[in-house]
Amino acid sequence: DIHMTQSPSTLSASVGDRVTITCRASQNIHTWLAWYQQTPGKAPKLLIYATSNLGSGVPSRFRGSGSQTEYTLTISSLQPDDFGTYYCQQYNVYPWTFGQGTNVET
Amino acid sequence: EVHLVVSGGGLVKPGGSLRLSCAASGFPFSGYAMNWVRQAPGKGLEWVSFISSGSSDIQYTDSVKGRFTISRDDAKNSVSLQMNSLRAEDTAVYYCARVGSAIDYWGQGTLVTVSS
């Protein structure tokens, strides 16, 4: 199985901050990488697919980049709705696997 | 608007069975693959199963192989997850989710608790 490792696990930030989350895959996933945001009690929401493509209705302050085994999610200016837990996920091979999550908190 | 409504969760004893159903609307269901993803209490996301459009490709995570069965009924715009031989470690919120551009829409989730 492909193991996905996110860093950091917890990130303390304020509104207006630039935030960067990193996701490392245990092998090349050929940019088949997605990012999701989850807030408490809610289902996850797709932010980014195929490394750098914005999901439907996702603001342009979210940016994804990367290749092979190293991927990054950047929020250019953190907004109040952006607090929560972020997950990366590879869908290059089965079983699809998620990172452990990054909790973005104040 | 895409809607995925999950039903069938609840409390079940170890070794028991449960069937989850997901009713889809707002998109041409037969043309999309569907997934089940679960989340144990206080834990991260775990992909469980995948079924392609037309049911030609079905996949499971290793821990549920031989116990869980995914199926779809395109006439009823629904996907199901039959869960047998349930274990305590299957306790989780189960999400039904559409596969478009990655997992692009998620249902609200249903809690499955396996406990004696």
Short mmCIF file of C-alpha atoms in Angstrom, two decimals:
data_model
loop_
_atom_site.label_atom_id
_atom_site.label_comp_id
_atom_site.label_asym_id
_atom_site.label_seq_id
_atom_site.Cartn_x
_atom_site.Cartn_y
_atom_site.Cartn_z
CA ASP A 1 0.00 0.00 0.00
CA ILE A 2 1.08 3.59 -0.60
CA HIS A 3 1.63 5.41 2.68
CA MET A 4 0.78 9.11 2.79
CA THR A 5 2.50 11.30 5.40
CA GLN A 6 1.34 14.84 6.10
CA SER A 7 3.24 17.54 7.93
CA PRO A 8 2.66 19.19 10.22
CA SER A 9 0.00 17.25 12.13
CA THR A 10 -1.16 20.44 13.82
CA LEU A 11 -0.73 24.00 12.64
CA SER A 12 -1.58 27.11 14.62
CA ALA A 13 -2.43 30.10 12.45
CA SER A 14 -4.36 33.35 12.35
CA VAL A 15 -6.71 34.90 9.84
CA GLY A 16 -4.65 36.39 7.03
CA ASP A 17 -1.73 33.99 7.46
CA ARG A 18 -0.19 32.07 4.58
CA VAL A 19 -0.48 28.36 5.38
CA THR A 20 1.42 25.47 3.80
CA ILE A 21 0.74 21.76 4.33
CA THR A 22 2.98 19.07 2.87
CA CYS A 23 2.07 15.53 1.85
CA ARG A 24 4.65 12.87 1.05
CA ALA A 25 3.82 9.59 -0.68
CA SER A 26 5.84 6.43 -0.12
CA GLN A 27 6.10 5.99 -3.91
CA ASN A 28 5.44 7.96 -7.09
CA ILE A 29 1.70 8.69 -7.43
CA HIS A 30 1.99 10.54 -10.76
CA THR A 31 0.07 13.63 -9.56
CA TRP A 32 -3.07 11.60 -8.69
CA LEU A 33 -3.37 13.57 -5.46
CA ALA A 34 -6.39 15.27 -3.92
CA TRP A 35 -6.87 17.54 -0.90
CA TYR A 36 -9.97 17.66 1.31
CA GLN A 37 -11.11 19.91 4.15
CA GLN A 38 -13.22 18.58 7.01
CA THR A 39 -14.82 20.60 9.79
CA PRO A 40 -16.17 18.96 12.98
CA GLY A 41 -19.33 16.92 12.44
CA LYS A 42 -19.29 17.45 8.68
CA ALA A 43 -18.40 15.37 5.66
CA PRO A 44 -15.11 16.15 3.90
CA LYS A 45 -15.14 18.61 1.03
CA LEU A 46 -12.97 18.34 -2.07
CA LEU A 47 -10.56 21.26 -2.45
CA ILE A 48 -7.99 20.17 -5.03
CA TYR A 49 -7.84 17.25 -7.47
CA ALA A 50 -5.05 15.99 -9.70
CA THR A 51 -2.50 17.95 -7.62
CA SER A 52 -3.38 21.45 -8.75
CA ASN A 53 -6.99 21.69 -9.99
CA LEU A 54 -9.53 23.54 -7.87
CA GLY A 55 -12.71 21.72 -6.95
CA SER A 56 -16.09 23.20 -7.79
CA GLY A 57 -16.68 26.45 -5.94
CA VAL A 58 -13.32 26.39 -4.15
CA PRO A 59 -11.79 29.85 -3.68
CA SER A 60 -8.62 30.74 -5.54
CA ARG A 61 -6.69 31.29 -2.28
CA PHE A 62 -6.22 27.50 -2.26
CA ARG A 63 -3.35 26.27 -4.41
CA GLY A 64 -1.96 22.79 -4.90
CA SER A 65 1.38 21.79 -6.36
CA GLY A 66 3.83 18.93 -6.50
CA SER A 67 4.98 15.91 -8.39
CA GLN A 68 6.12 12.31 -7.93
CA THR A 69 6.16 11.87 -4.12
CA GLU A 70 6.03 15.45 -2.75
CA TYR A 71 2.89 17.59 -2.74
CA THR A 72 1.86 20.87 -1.14
CA LEU A 73 -1.37 22.66 -0.30
CA THR A 74 -1.05 26.40 0.20
CA ILE A 75 -3.70 28.78 1.49
CA SER A 76 -2.56 32.27 0.52
CA SER A 77 -4.55 34.16 3.17
CA LEU A 78 -6.33 32.08 5.80
CA GLN A 79 -10.01 32.93 6.26
CA PRO A 80 -12.32 32.06 9.20
CA ASP A 81 -13.99 29.25 7.20
CA ASP A 82 -10.60 27.61 6.57
CA PHE A 83 -10.05 26.25 10.07
CA GLY A 84 -10.45 22.49 10.31
CA THR A 85 -8.65 19.32 9.31
CA TYR A 86 -7.04 18.83 5.91
CA TYR A 87 -6.37 15.46 4.32
CA CYS A 88 -4.37 14.49 1.26
CA GLN A 89 -5.33 11.35 -0.66
CA GLN A 90 -3.70 9.37 -3.44
CA TYR A 91 -5.87 7.75 -6.09
CA ASN A 92 -3.14 6.43 -8.33
CA VAL A 93 -3.43 2.82 -7.15
CA TYR A 94 -5.72 0.75 -4.95
CA PRO A 95 -6.13 0.83 -2.07
CA TRP A 96 -6.66 4.57 -2.18
CA THR A 97 -5.02 6.02 0.90
CA PHE A 98 -5.29 9.20 2.94
CA GLY A 99 -2.76 11.12 4.98
CA GLN A 100 -3.30 11.24 8.72
CA GLY A 101 -4.64 14.79 8.57
CA THR A 102 -3.43 18.28 9.46
CA ASN A 103 -5.46 20.21 12.01
CA VAL A 104 -5.39 23.93 11.25
CA GLU A 105 -6.35 25.76 14.44
CA THR A 106 -6.17 29.26 15.87
CA GLU B 1 -27.38 19.88 -7.01
CA VAL B 2 -25.74 16.61 -6.01
CA HIS B 3 -27.31 14.84 -3.04
CA LEU B 4 -26.16 11.62 -1.41
CA VAL B 5 -28.37 10.39 1.43
CA VAL B 6 -27.07 7.49 3.49
CA SER B 7 -29.20 5.17 5.60
CA GLY B 8 -28.87 1.90 7.47
CA GLY B 9 -26.39 2.61 10.22
CA GLY B 10 -26.87 1.61 13.83
CA LEU B 11 -25.72 -0.63 16.65
CA VAL B 12 -24.84 -4.24 15.86
CA LYS B 13 -23.16 -7.02 17.84
CA PRO B 14 -19.77 -8.42 16.81
CA GLY B 15 -20.27 -11.02 14.09
CA GLY B 16 -23.50 -9.39 12.98
CA SER B 17 -24.51 -7.85 9.66
CA LEU B 18 -25.70 -4.48 8.46
CA ARG B 19 -26.58 -3.04 5.06
CA LEU B 20 -25.90 0.58 4.22
CA SER B 21 -27.71 2.29 1.38
CA CYS B 22 -26.99 5.55 -0.41
CA ALA B 23 -29.63 7.31 -2.48
CA ALA B 24 -28.21 9.62 -5.11
CA SER B 25 -29.82 12.52 -6.94
CA GLY B 26 -28.91 15.59 -8.94
CA PHE B 27 -26.58 13.91 -11.43
CA PRO B 28 -26.62 11.06 -14.00
CA PHE B 29 -25.90 8.31 -11.47
CA SER B 30 -25.21 5.48 -13.92
CA GLY B 31 -22.29 7.39 -15.42
CA TYR B 32 -20.32 7.72 -12.20
CA ALA B 33 -18.26 5.44 -10.02
CA MET B 34 -19.07 5.44 -6.32
CA ASN B 35 -17.10 4.89 -3.12
CA TRP B 36 -17.53 4.16 0.55
CA VAL B 37 -15.12 5.86 2.95
CA ARG B 38 -15.19 5.49 6.73
CA GLN B 39 -13.91 7.40 9.73
CA ALA B 40 -13.50 5.81 13.13
CA PRO B 41 -14.37 8.07 16.08
CA GLY B 42 -11.71 10.75 16.47
CA LYS B 43 -9.60 9.25 13.67
CA GLY B 44 -8.76 9.98 10.05
CA LEU B 45 -10.36 8.92 6.79
CA GLU B 46 -10.11 5.36 5.47
CA TRP B 47 -11.16 4.36 1.95
CA VAL B 48 -13.29 1.20 2.07
CA SER B 49 -14.66 0.26 -1.34
CA PHE B 50 -15.12 1.36 -4.97
CA ILE B 51 -17.56 0.37 -7.70
CA SER B 52 -17.21 1.62 -11.24
CA SER B 53 -19.89 2.76 -13.60
CA GLY B 54 -21.43 -0.46 -14.89
CA SER B 55 -20.04 -2.43 -11.92
CA SER B 56 -17.19 -3.84 -14.03
CA ASP B 57 -14.52 -2.81 -11.52
CA ILE B 58 -14.97 -3.40 -7.79
CA GLN B 59 -12.27 -2.83 -5.19
CA TYR B 60 -11.99 -3.22 -1.41
CA THR B 61 -9.48 -2.35 1.23
CA ASP B 62 -7.83 -5.51 2.58
CA SER B 63 -9.43 -5.37 6.02
CA VAL B 64 -12.96 -5.78 4.61
CA LYS B 65 -12.32 -8.21 1.74
CA GLY B 66 -14.54 -11.27 2.06
CA ARG B 67 -16.80 -9.53 4.59
CA PHE B 68 -18.15 -6.45 2.78
CA THR B 69 -19.89 -6.34 -0.61
CA ILE B 70 -20.52 -3.19 -2.61
CA SER B 71 -23.28 -3.08 -5.23
CA ARG B 72 -25.27 -0.56 -7.21
CA ASP B 73 -28.76 -0.32 -8.69
CA ASP B 74 -28.74 2.22 -11.48
CA ALA B 75 -32.52 1.95 -11.90
CA LYS B 76 -32.92 3.20 -8.32
CA ASN B 77 -29.90 5.56 -8.34
CA SER B 78 -28.49 3.82 -5.32
CA VAL B 79 -25.32 2.15 -4.05
CA SER B 80 -25.17 -0.26 -1.13
CA LEU B 81 -22.61 -1.76 1.21
CA GLN B 82 -23.46 -5.14 2.71
CA MET B 83 -21.35 -5.63 5.82
CA ASN B 84 -21.07 -9.11 7.34
CA SER B 85 -18.98 -10.57 10.17
CA LEU B 86 -18.68 -7.12 11.69
CA ARG B 87 -15.88 -6.42 14.14
CA ALA B 88 -15.35 -3.74 16.78
CA GLU B 89 -12.76 -2.12 14.52
CA ASP B 90 -15.45 -1.55 11.87
CA THR B 91 -17.05 1.05 14.17
CA ALA B 92 -17.03 4.30 12.21
CA VAL B 93 -19.02 6.90 10.36
CA TYR B 94 -19.51 5.55 6.84
CA TYR B 95 -19.64 8.04 3.98
CA CYS B 96 -21.03 7.40 0.54
CA ALA B 97 -19.12 9.45 -2.02
CA ARG B 98 -19.11 10.07 -5.75
CA VAL B 99 -16.00 9.60 -7.86
CA GLY B 100 -15.70 12.30 -10.46
CA SER B 101 -12.67 14.52 -10.21
CA ALA B 102 -11.28 12.50 -7.30
CA ILE B 103 -13.94 11.99 -4.58
CA ASP B 104 -15.91 15.07 -5.45
CA TYR B 105 -19.16 14.78 -3.48
CA TRP B 106 -19.76 13.17 -0.10
CA GLY B 107 -22.96 12.19 1.68
CA GLN B 108 -23.62 13.10 5.29
CA GLY B 109 -22.40 9.81 6.75
CA THR B 110 -24.02 7.21 8.98
CA LEU B 111 -22.63 5.83 12.23
CA VAL B 112 -22.06 2.09 12.52
CA THR B 113 -21.29 0.89 16.03
CA VAL B 114 -20.16 -2.70 16.58
CA SER B 115 -20.42 -3.55 20.24
CA SER B 116 -21.83 -6.22 22.51
#
